[in-house]
Amino acid sequence: MSSKTTFFIANWKMNGLPKNYKEINKVGAFLSDKYKQFKKIIVYCPPMSLLTYFSKKNTSKLLNFGAQDISVTQLDFGPQTGSVSPKMVKLGGAKFVLIGHSEKRAKGDNFDTIKKKIISANKTNLKIIFCIGESLQDYKKNNAINILKKQLSKSLVKNLNFNNLIFAYEPIWSIGTGLVPNEKYLNKIFSFLKQYLKDNYKINTAKILYGGSVSADNINNLKLISNCSGFLVGGASLKAKNFIEIIRNYYT
Ligand code: PEP
C-alpha cells in the first residue's frame, strides 16, 4: 500500500468561505507528521472564488491546489464574461483541474466541450483529473463499459501529454448518495479502463482514481480495488477531521 503514489483529491464543489482555510491547514499539519513517509499527492479543489486565497495562504509543501473547471476557450485573456482560462487558474495557484465532472456534464458540458477543455488544459500544462462514469440507468442496464468507452474516445485526442492525465471513475449514482459499487464491480471497471487506455492510447501505467461517496468507513474496502491510484472525495473532504480519517485509514 505504501510503495505507490496515492492521490487524495478534495473537491469542495460550491462550498467554502475564507475562514474554512483552517480545515486545509489542519490537513497540512497532519501530513507533516508521521504520514510523511508515504508517497501521496493531496490536492484541494476549492471553488474559483477561494483558489488564489487558499493557495497563497498555504505554507505546506505537501498540499496542492486545483481548479474545479476552466473555460472552454484557448484564450489566456479576452472578452469571455464569466469565464476563467487555464492560464488564469494556473496563475491563481492551480496545478490540477477537474474536467468532465458529472455535475458539469449535467449543466451542459458535452463531449466536445470536454475535449476542448482537455486540450487547453494540456497546452497550459495543468494536470487534468478527467472524470468519467455511468448513470444509474446505465449501471442497471449493465452498460457502464460502453458509456466509459464513449466518454473516453469522444473527448481524448491522441497527441495529449498523457503523463498529465489522471482518470477518475465516478459512477454518477454514487456521487453524494452514500452508495458505493461492490468490489467485484469496481475491479471489473478498473481492469477494463487500464486495458482500454493501454490498447487505445498506449498509456501503460494509467492513474485511475475512484470517486463517489468515499468516507472513512468505506475506505478500507475501497483501498482493495486493483489498479486504483487514489480517490476523489467530495462531501467528506470539507471537514479536516473526515479527510484525515480517510487518509489515516487508508494507510493503516
Ligand atoms: C465528487 O464530487 O466528485 C464526489 C465524489 O462527491 P462525494 O464524495 O460527495 O460523493
Short mmCIF file of N, CA and C in Angstrom, two decimals, residues 58-180:
data_model
loop_
_atom_site.label_atom_id
_atom_site.label_comp_id
_atom_site.label_asym_id
_atom_site.label_seq_id
_atom_site.Cartn_x
_atom_site.Cartn_y
_atom_site.Cartn_z
N ASN A 58 -1.53 29.03 1.91
CA ASN A 58 -0.95 27.73 2.25
C ASN A 58 0.57 27.79 2.39
N THR A 59 1.09 27.13 3.42
CA THR A 59 2.54 27.09 3.60
C THR A 59 3.05 25.65 3.51
N SER A 60 2.13 24.68 3.43
CA SER A 60 2.56 23.28 3.40
C SER A 60 2.97 22.86 2.00
N LYS A 61 4.17 22.30 1.89
CA LYS A 61 4.65 21.80 0.59
C LYS A 61 3.91 20.52 0.21
N LEU A 62 3.20 19.93 1.17
CA LEU A 62 2.52 18.65 0.93
C LEU A 62 1.12 18.84 0.35
N LEU A 63 0.70 20.08 0.23
CA LEU A 63 -0.64 20.33 -0.32
C LEU A 63 -0.54 20.98 -1.70
N ASN A 64 -1.43 20.56 -2.58
CA ASN A 64 -1.50 21.13 -3.93
C ASN A 64 -2.91 21.67 -4.13
N PHE A 65 -3.04 22.51 -5.16
CA PHE A 65 -4.37 23.07 -5.43
C PHE A 65 -4.78 22.81 -6.87
N GLY A 66 -6.09 22.74 -7.04
CA GLY A 66 -6.63 22.53 -8.38
C GLY A 66 -7.88 23.36 -8.55
N ALA A 67 -8.24 23.57 -9.82
CA ALA A 67 -9.50 24.27 -10.12
C ALA A 67 -10.57 23.23 -10.39
N GLN A 68 -11.81 23.63 -10.20
CA GLN A 68 -12.92 22.69 -10.47
C GLN A 68 -13.37 22.74 -11.91
N ASP A 69 -12.84 23.72 -12.65
CA ASP A 69 -13.26 23.88 -14.04
C ASP A 69 -12.34 24.90 -14.69
N ILE A 70 -12.39 24.96 -16.03
CA ILE A 70 -11.74 26.05 -16.77
C ILE A 70 -12.68 26.42 -17.92
N SER A 71 -12.39 27.56 -18.52
CA SER A 71 -13.20 27.96 -19.67
C SER A 71 -12.91 27.04 -20.84
N VAL A 72 -13.81 27.04 -21.80
CA VAL A 72 -13.64 26.15 -22.95
C VAL A 72 -12.70 26.77 -23.99
N THR A 73 -12.53 28.06 -23.93
CA THR A 73 -11.70 28.75 -24.92
C THR A 73 -10.20 28.53 -24.66
N GLN A 74 -9.43 28.63 -25.72
CA GLN A 74 -7.98 28.51 -25.53
C GLN A 74 -7.32 29.86 -25.26
N LEU A 75 -8.12 30.90 -25.24
CA LEU A 75 -7.56 32.23 -24.96
C LEU A 75 -7.05 32.31 -23.53
N ASP A 76 -5.94 33.03 -23.33
CA ASP A 76 -5.46 33.26 -21.96
C ASP A 76 -6.32 34.33 -21.28
N PHE A 77 -6.60 35.39 -22.07
CA PHE A 77 -7.41 36.50 -21.56
C PHE A 77 -8.30 36.97 -22.71
N GLY A 78 -9.42 37.54 -22.40
CA GLY A 78 -10.24 38.03 -23.51
C GLY A 78 -11.68 38.29 -23.13
N PRO A 79 -12.48 38.63 -24.13
CA PRO A 79 -13.88 39.02 -23.87
C PRO A 79 -14.77 37.79 -23.65
N GLN A 80 -14.67 37.16 -22.50
CA GLN A 80 -15.43 35.93 -22.20
C GLN A 80 -16.03 36.09 -20.80
N THR A 81 -17.09 36.85 -20.73
CA THR A 81 -17.69 37.14 -19.41
C THR A 81 -18.00 35.86 -18.64
N GLY A 82 -17.57 35.83 -17.41
CA GLY A 82 -17.88 34.69 -16.54
C GLY A 82 -16.92 33.53 -16.68
N SER A 83 -15.92 33.65 -17.58
CA SER A 83 -15.00 32.51 -17.78
C SER A 83 -13.66 32.73 -17.09
N VAL A 84 -13.02 31.64 -16.76
CA VAL A 84 -11.67 31.71 -16.18
C VAL A 84 -10.80 30.74 -16.99
N SER A 85 -9.75 31.27 -17.58
CA SER A 85 -8.96 30.45 -18.51
C SER A 85 -7.98 29.55 -17.75
N PRO A 86 -7.44 28.53 -18.45
CA PRO A 86 -6.43 27.67 -17.82
C PRO A 86 -5.25 28.49 -17.29
N LYS A 87 -4.82 29.48 -18.08
CA LYS A 87 -3.69 30.30 -17.63
C LYS A 87 -4.03 31.02 -16.32
N MET A 88 -5.26 31.52 -16.25
CA MET A 88 -5.66 32.27 -15.04
C MET A 88 -5.71 31.36 -13.81
N VAL A 89 -6.21 30.12 -13.98
CA VAL A 89 -6.25 29.26 -12.79
C VAL A 89 -4.82 28.87 -12.38
N LYS A 90 -3.94 28.75 -13.38
CA LYS A 90 -2.54 28.46 -13.04
C LYS A 90 -1.93 29.60 -12.26
N LEU A 91 -2.18 30.81 -12.74
CA LEU A 91 -1.66 31.98 -12.02
C LEU A 91 -2.27 32.07 -10.61
N GLY A 92 -3.47 31.52 -10.47
CA GLY A 92 -4.14 31.52 -9.16
C GLY A 92 -3.67 30.41 -8.25
N GLY A 93 -2.73 29.61 -8.70
CA GLY A 93 -2.14 28.60 -7.81
C GLY A 93 -2.53 27.16 -8.14
N ALA A 94 -3.34 26.96 -9.19
CA ALA A 94 -3.75 25.58 -9.51
C ALA A 94 -2.68 24.86 -10.32
N LYS A 95 -2.41 23.62 -9.91
CA LYS A 95 -1.56 22.74 -10.73
C LYS A 95 -2.44 21.72 -11.42
N PHE A 96 -3.65 21.53 -10.89
CA PHE A 96 -4.56 20.50 -11.36
C PHE A 96 -5.88 21.15 -11.79
N VAL A 97 -6.65 20.41 -12.58
CA VAL A 97 -8.01 20.86 -12.89
C VAL A 97 -8.93 19.65 -13.08
N LEU A 98 -10.14 19.78 -12.55
CA LEU A 98 -11.14 18.73 -12.76
C LEU A 98 -11.83 19.02 -14.10
N ILE A 99 -11.93 18.02 -14.94
CA ILE A 99 -12.67 18.19 -16.20
C ILE A 99 -13.61 17.00 -16.38
N GLY A 100 -14.83 17.30 -16.81
CA GLY A 100 -15.79 16.23 -17.09
C GLY A 100 -16.57 15.76 -15.88
N HIS A 101 -16.51 16.51 -14.78
CA HIS A 101 -17.27 16.09 -13.60
C HIS A 101 -18.75 15.98 -13.98
N SER A 102 -19.43 14.97 -13.45
CA SER A 102 -20.83 14.75 -13.86
C SER A 102 -21.73 15.94 -13.52
N GLU A 103 -21.34 16.70 -12.49
CA GLU A 103 -22.17 17.87 -12.16
C GLU A 103 -22.01 18.96 -13.21
N LYS A 104 -20.86 19.01 -13.89
CA LYS A 104 -20.68 19.94 -15.01
C LYS A 104 -21.32 19.38 -16.28
N ARG A 105 -21.23 18.06 -16.45
CA ARG A 105 -21.89 17.45 -17.62
C ARG A 105 -23.39 17.71 -17.53
N ALA A 106 -23.94 17.59 -16.31
CA ALA A 106 -25.38 17.79 -16.13
C ALA A 106 -25.79 19.23 -16.46
N LYS A 107 -24.82 20.15 -16.39
CA LYS A 107 -25.12 21.57 -16.68
C LYS A 107 -24.72 21.93 -18.10
N GLY A 108 -24.41 20.95 -18.92
CA GLY A 108 -24.21 21.25 -20.34
C GLY A 108 -22.86 20.89 -20.93
N ASP A 109 -21.89 20.51 -20.14
CA ASP A 109 -20.60 20.13 -20.75
C ASP A 109 -20.79 18.82 -21.54
N ASN A 110 -20.59 18.90 -22.86
CA ASN A 110 -20.76 17.70 -23.68
C ASN A 110 -19.37 17.17 -24.09
N PHE A 111 -19.35 16.13 -24.91
CA PHE A 111 -18.06 15.52 -25.30
C PHE A 111 -17.12 16.55 -25.91
N ASP A 112 -17.69 17.41 -26.77
CA ASP A 112 -16.86 18.37 -27.47
C ASP A 112 -16.30 19.44 -26.52
N THR A 113 -17.16 19.92 -25.62
CA THR A 113 -16.72 20.92 -24.63
C THR A 113 -15.58 20.33 -23.81
N ILE A 114 -15.80 19.10 -23.39
CA ILE A 114 -14.80 18.44 -22.53
C ILE A 114 -13.50 18.24 -23.30
N LYS A 115 -13.63 17.84 -24.56
CA LYS A 115 -12.42 17.67 -25.38
C LYS A 115 -11.63 18.98 -25.46
N LYS A 116 -12.35 20.09 -25.71
CA LYS A 116 -11.68 21.39 -25.84
C LYS A 116 -11.02 21.79 -24.52
N LYS A 117 -11.70 21.53 -23.43
CA LYS A 117 -11.11 21.87 -22.12
C LYS A 117 -9.86 21.04 -21.86
N ILE A 118 -9.92 19.78 -22.23
CA ILE A 118 -8.74 18.92 -22.03
C ILE A 118 -7.56 19.43 -22.87
N ILE A 119 -7.86 19.79 -24.11
CA ILE A 119 -6.78 20.27 -24.99
C ILE A 119 -6.16 21.55 -24.42
N SER A 120 -7.00 22.49 -23.97
CA SER A 120 -6.39 23.74 -23.49
C SER A 120 -5.71 23.56 -22.13
N ALA A 121 -6.24 22.69 -21.29
CA ALA A 121 -5.54 22.43 -20.02
C ALA A 121 -4.19 21.79 -20.29
N ASN A 122 -4.17 20.87 -21.25
CA ASN A 122 -2.94 20.17 -21.60
C ASN A 122 -1.88 21.15 -22.14
N LYS A 123 -2.35 22.09 -22.96
CA LYS A 123 -1.44 23.10 -23.53
C LYS A 123 -0.83 23.96 -22.43
N THR A 124 -1.59 24.20 -21.39
CA THR A 124 -1.14 25.05 -20.29
C THR A 124 -0.35 24.25 -19.26
N ASN A 125 -0.26 22.94 -19.52
CA ASN A 125 0.48 22.06 -18.60
C ASN A 125 -0.17 21.90 -17.23
N LEU A 126 -1.48 22.01 -17.20
CA LEU A 126 -2.20 21.68 -15.96
C LEU A 126 -2.36 20.17 -15.92
N LYS A 127 -2.33 19.59 -14.75
CA LYS A 127 -2.62 18.16 -14.63
C LYS A 127 -4.14 18.00 -14.61
N ILE A 128 -4.60 17.13 -15.48
CA ILE A 128 -6.05 17.00 -15.69
C ILE A 128 -6.61 15.81 -14.93
N ILE A 129 -7.62 16.06 -14.13
CA ILE A 129 -8.35 14.95 -13.49
C ILE A 129 -9.63 14.79 -14.30
N PHE A 130 -9.61 13.80 -15.17
CA PHE A 130 -10.69 13.62 -16.15
C PHE A 130 -11.73 12.66 -15.57
N CYS A 131 -12.91 13.20 -15.27
CA CYS A 131 -13.95 12.39 -14.60
C CYS A 131 -14.87 11.71 -15.61
N ILE A 132 -15.10 10.45 -15.38
CA ILE A 132 -15.98 9.66 -16.23
C ILE A 132 -16.84 8.76 -15.33
N GLY A 133 -17.96 8.32 -15.85
CA GLY A 133 -18.80 7.42 -15.04
C GLY A 133 -20.19 7.31 -15.60
N GLU A 134 -20.85 6.22 -15.29
CA GLU A 134 -22.18 5.93 -15.85
C GLU A 134 -23.30 6.37 -14.92
N SER A 135 -24.47 6.56 -15.49
CA SER A 135 -25.67 6.90 -14.70
C SER A 135 -26.22 5.64 -14.05
N LEU A 136 -27.18 5.84 -13.17
CA LEU A 136 -27.82 4.70 -12.51
C LEU A 136 -28.53 3.81 -13.54
N GLN A 137 -29.16 4.47 -14.51
CA GLN A 137 -29.87 3.73 -15.55
C GLN A 137 -28.90 2.81 -16.32
N ASP A 138 -27.75 3.39 -16.69
CA ASP A 138 -26.77 2.57 -17.43
C ASP A 138 -26.15 1.49 -16.55
N TYR A 139 -25.98 1.80 -15.29
CA TYR A 139 -25.48 0.78 -14.36
C TYR A 139 -26.46 -0.40 -14.31
N LYS A 140 -27.75 -0.06 -14.20
CA LYS A 140 -28.76 -1.12 -14.09
C LYS A 140 -28.85 -1.93 -15.37
N LYS A 141 -28.58 -1.28 -16.50
CA LYS A 141 -28.65 -1.99 -17.80
C LYS A 141 -27.33 -2.69 -18.11
N ASN A 142 -26.40 -2.65 -17.17
CA ASN A 142 -25.09 -3.27 -17.36
C ASN A 142 -24.34 -2.65 -18.55
N ASN A 143 -24.48 -1.35 -18.69
CA ASN A 143 -23.98 -0.66 -19.87
C ASN A 143 -22.80 0.26 -19.56
N ALA A 144 -22.22 0.12 -18.37
CA ALA A 144 -21.18 1.07 -17.95
C ALA A 144 -19.99 1.09 -18.91
N ILE A 145 -19.57 -0.08 -19.35
CA ILE A 145 -18.35 -0.12 -20.17
C ILE A 145 -18.55 0.62 -21.50
N ASN A 146 -19.72 0.47 -22.09
CA ASN A 146 -19.98 1.22 -23.33
C ASN A 146 -19.97 2.72 -23.09
N ILE A 147 -20.52 3.13 -21.97
CA ILE A 147 -20.56 4.57 -21.64
C ILE A 147 -19.13 5.09 -21.43
N LEU A 148 -18.34 4.33 -20.72
CA LEU A 148 -16.96 4.76 -20.44
C LEU A 148 -16.16 4.85 -21.74
N LYS A 149 -16.33 3.87 -22.61
CA LYS A 149 -15.61 3.89 -23.90
C LYS A 149 -15.97 5.16 -24.67
N LYS A 150 -17.25 5.49 -24.66
CA LYS A 150 -17.71 6.68 -25.38
C LYS A 150 -17.13 7.94 -24.75
N GLN A 151 -17.17 8.02 -23.43
CA GLN A 151 -16.67 9.22 -22.75
C GLN A 151 -15.17 9.40 -23.02
N LEU A 152 -14.45 8.30 -23.09
CA LEU A 152 -13.01 8.40 -23.35
C LEU A 152 -12.75 8.72 -24.82
N SER A 153 -13.34 7.96 -25.72
CA SER A 153 -13.00 8.11 -27.13
C SER A 153 -13.49 9.44 -27.70
N LYS A 154 -14.56 9.98 -27.18
CA LYS A 154 -15.10 11.24 -27.74
C LYS A 154 -14.39 12.48 -27.18
N SER A 155 -13.64 12.33 -26.12
CA SER A 155 -13.03 13.53 -25.53
C SER A 155 -11.51 13.50 -25.45
N LEU A 156 -10.92 12.36 -25.76
CA LEU A 156 -9.45 12.31 -25.71
C LEU A 156 -8.89 12.33 -27.13
N VAL A 157 -7.90 13.18 -27.37
CA VAL A 157 -7.21 13.15 -28.66
C VAL A 157 -5.86 12.47 -28.44
N LYS A 158 -5.30 11.97 -29.54
CA LYS A 158 -4.13 11.11 -29.38
C LYS A 158 -2.85 11.84 -28.97
N ASN A 159 -2.75 13.15 -29.34
CA ASN A 159 -1.45 13.80 -29.09
C ASN A 159 -1.37 14.58 -27.78
N LEU A 160 -2.13 14.14 -26.79
CA LEU A 160 -2.03 14.79 -25.47
C LEU A 160 -0.79 14.30 -24.75
N ASN A 161 -0.35 15.07 -23.78
CA ASN A 161 0.70 14.57 -22.89
C ASN A 161 0.01 13.71 -21.82
N PHE A 162 0.00 12.41 -22.05
CA PHE A 162 -0.77 11.54 -21.17
C PHE A 162 -0.18 11.44 -19.76
N ASN A 163 1.05 11.93 -19.60
CA ASN A 163 1.60 11.97 -18.23
C ASN A 163 0.83 12.95 -17.36
N ASN A 164 0.18 13.89 -18.01
CA ASN A 164 -0.56 14.92 -17.26
C ASN A 164 -2.01 14.53 -17.02
N LEU A 165 -2.37 13.31 -17.38
CA LEU A 165 -3.76 12.90 -17.29
C LEU A 165 -3.99 11.90 -16.16
N ILE A 166 -4.96 12.20 -15.34
CA ILE A 166 -5.37 11.30 -14.26
C ILE A 166 -6.85 11.03 -14.52
N PHE A 167 -7.26 9.79 -14.45
CA PHE A 167 -8.66 9.45 -14.71
C PHE A 167 -9.37 9.25 -13.38
N ALA A 168 -10.60 9.73 -13.29
CA ALA A 168 -11.37 9.49 -12.06
C ALA A 168 -12.66 8.80 -12.46
N TYR A 169 -12.76 7.54 -12.08
CA TYR A 169 -14.01 6.81 -12.34
C TYR A 169 -14.99 7.15 -11.23
N GLU A 170 -16.07 7.85 -11.62
CA GLU A 170 -17.07 8.28 -10.65
C GLU A 170 -18.46 7.89 -11.15
N PRO A 171 -18.97 6.74 -10.73
CA PRO A 171 -20.34 6.40 -11.14
C PRO A 171 -21.28 7.48 -10.63
N ILE A 172 -22.09 8.03 -11.49
CA ILE A 172 -22.91 9.20 -11.11
C ILE A 172 -23.83 8.85 -9.94
N TRP A 173 -24.30 7.61 -9.95
CA TRP A 173 -25.25 7.19 -8.92
C TRP A 173 -24.60 7.05 -7.55
N SER A 174 -23.31 7.18 -7.52
CA SER A 174 -22.60 7.05 -6.26
C SER A 174 -22.21 8.41 -5.66
N ILE A 175 -22.27 9.44 -6.49
CA ILE A 175 -21.83 10.77 -6.03
C ILE A 175 -22.85 11.39 -5.07
N GLY A 176 -22.41 11.60 -3.85
CA GLY A 176 -23.25 12.25 -2.84
C GLY A 176 -24.42 11.41 -2.34
N THR A 177 -24.45 10.13 -2.67
CA THR A 177 -25.62 9.30 -2.31
C THR A 177 -25.34 8.34 -1.16
N GLY A 178 -24.07 8.09 -0.87
CA GLY A 178 -23.73 7.08 0.13
C GLY A 178 -23.69 5.68 -0.47
N LEU A 179 -24.03 5.56 -1.77
CA LEU A 179 -23.99 4.24 -2.43
C LEU A 179 -22.62 4.05 -3.07
N VAL A 180 -22.07 2.87 -2.89
CA VAL A 180 -20.74 2.59 -3.46
C VAL A 180 -20.80 1.23 -4.17
#
